[in-house]
């Protein structure tokens, strides 16, 4: 059985593949967070894990199990941390989880690592975890690990945005549980998308600041920040294939230079 999923390998298979192929390891970082009445709470780690799996069919790569918990949901990008089910880490905890996993991968001999973020709020904690890991590794004399970090949605082309959002694009933050994630869900895990339960909330309108404690009344009760009714499986396929293609190209380019 040939698998690219690290969790499905024996340690011997993993070690042999690392030794014999110019492999990259792909690490999805996500969240466990409400995604409205129609999408599963694992959306932010299920989608990047599926994209990583697609990439590993094209670029020599092993997909590490995702970090399935993320930084606290923020009202203006994830609806806020007050919803039942949303289960978040403190920023320092996430930073250290990222750091520790990277140091372990380096110990295994991994030289090329891609960290794919699927939850806006994780951004700087993932960056900090990467920075601390590389700093620790430098002290240990390990200088040959190259890391590429990105948010997968940044690979969307303007042409695809026009196609997916004929009425105008609300921005990636407000796309929480909306057209982009719902369309991708219809393509990647259709059995987990409850389109019949889609709540037809209006788009959330936020002032350009936060108030703490969270003003829950600013957030649509469903937890969806923009209408998702324009979601289709065709849009999901287009977005998914574009991410797999363009991220594979970027990794090929960056990791060829690392080889
Ligand atoms: Zn999401
Ligand atoms: Mn999120």
Short mmCIF file of C-alpha atoms and ligand atoms in Angstrom, two decimals, residues 30-31 33-35 43-44 71 73 77-78 118-121 153 176 181, ligand 2:
data_model
loop_
_atom_site.label_atom_id
_atom_site.label_comp_id
_atom_site.label_asym_id
_atom_site.label_seq_id
_atom_site.Cartn_x
_atom_site.Cartn_y
_atom_site.Cartn_z
CA UNK A 30 -6.46 24.65 10.99
CA UNK A 31 -9.07 25.05 13.69
CA UNK A 33 -14.61 26.28 14.87
CA UNK A 34 -18.29 26.87 14.14
CA UNK A 35 -18.97 27.19 10.41
CA UNK A 43 -13.71 22.82 7.90
CA UNK A 44 -10.52 24.83 8.53
CA UNK A 71 -6.05 30.34 17.66
CA UNK A 73 -11.94 32.71 16.64
CA UNK A 77 -13.10 36.64 10.57
CA UNK A 78 -14.53 33.57 12.29
CA UNK A 118 -6.56 27.21 6.84
CA UNK A 119 -7.73 29.61 9.61
CA UNK A 120 -7.00 33.37 9.36
CA UNK A 121 -6.43 33.83 13.09
CA UNK A 153 -6.64 31.26 -0.20
CA UNK A 176 -16.14 32.59 6.77
CA UNK A 181 -15.52 27.35 2.03
MN1 LIG B 2 -11.55 29.92 10.64
#
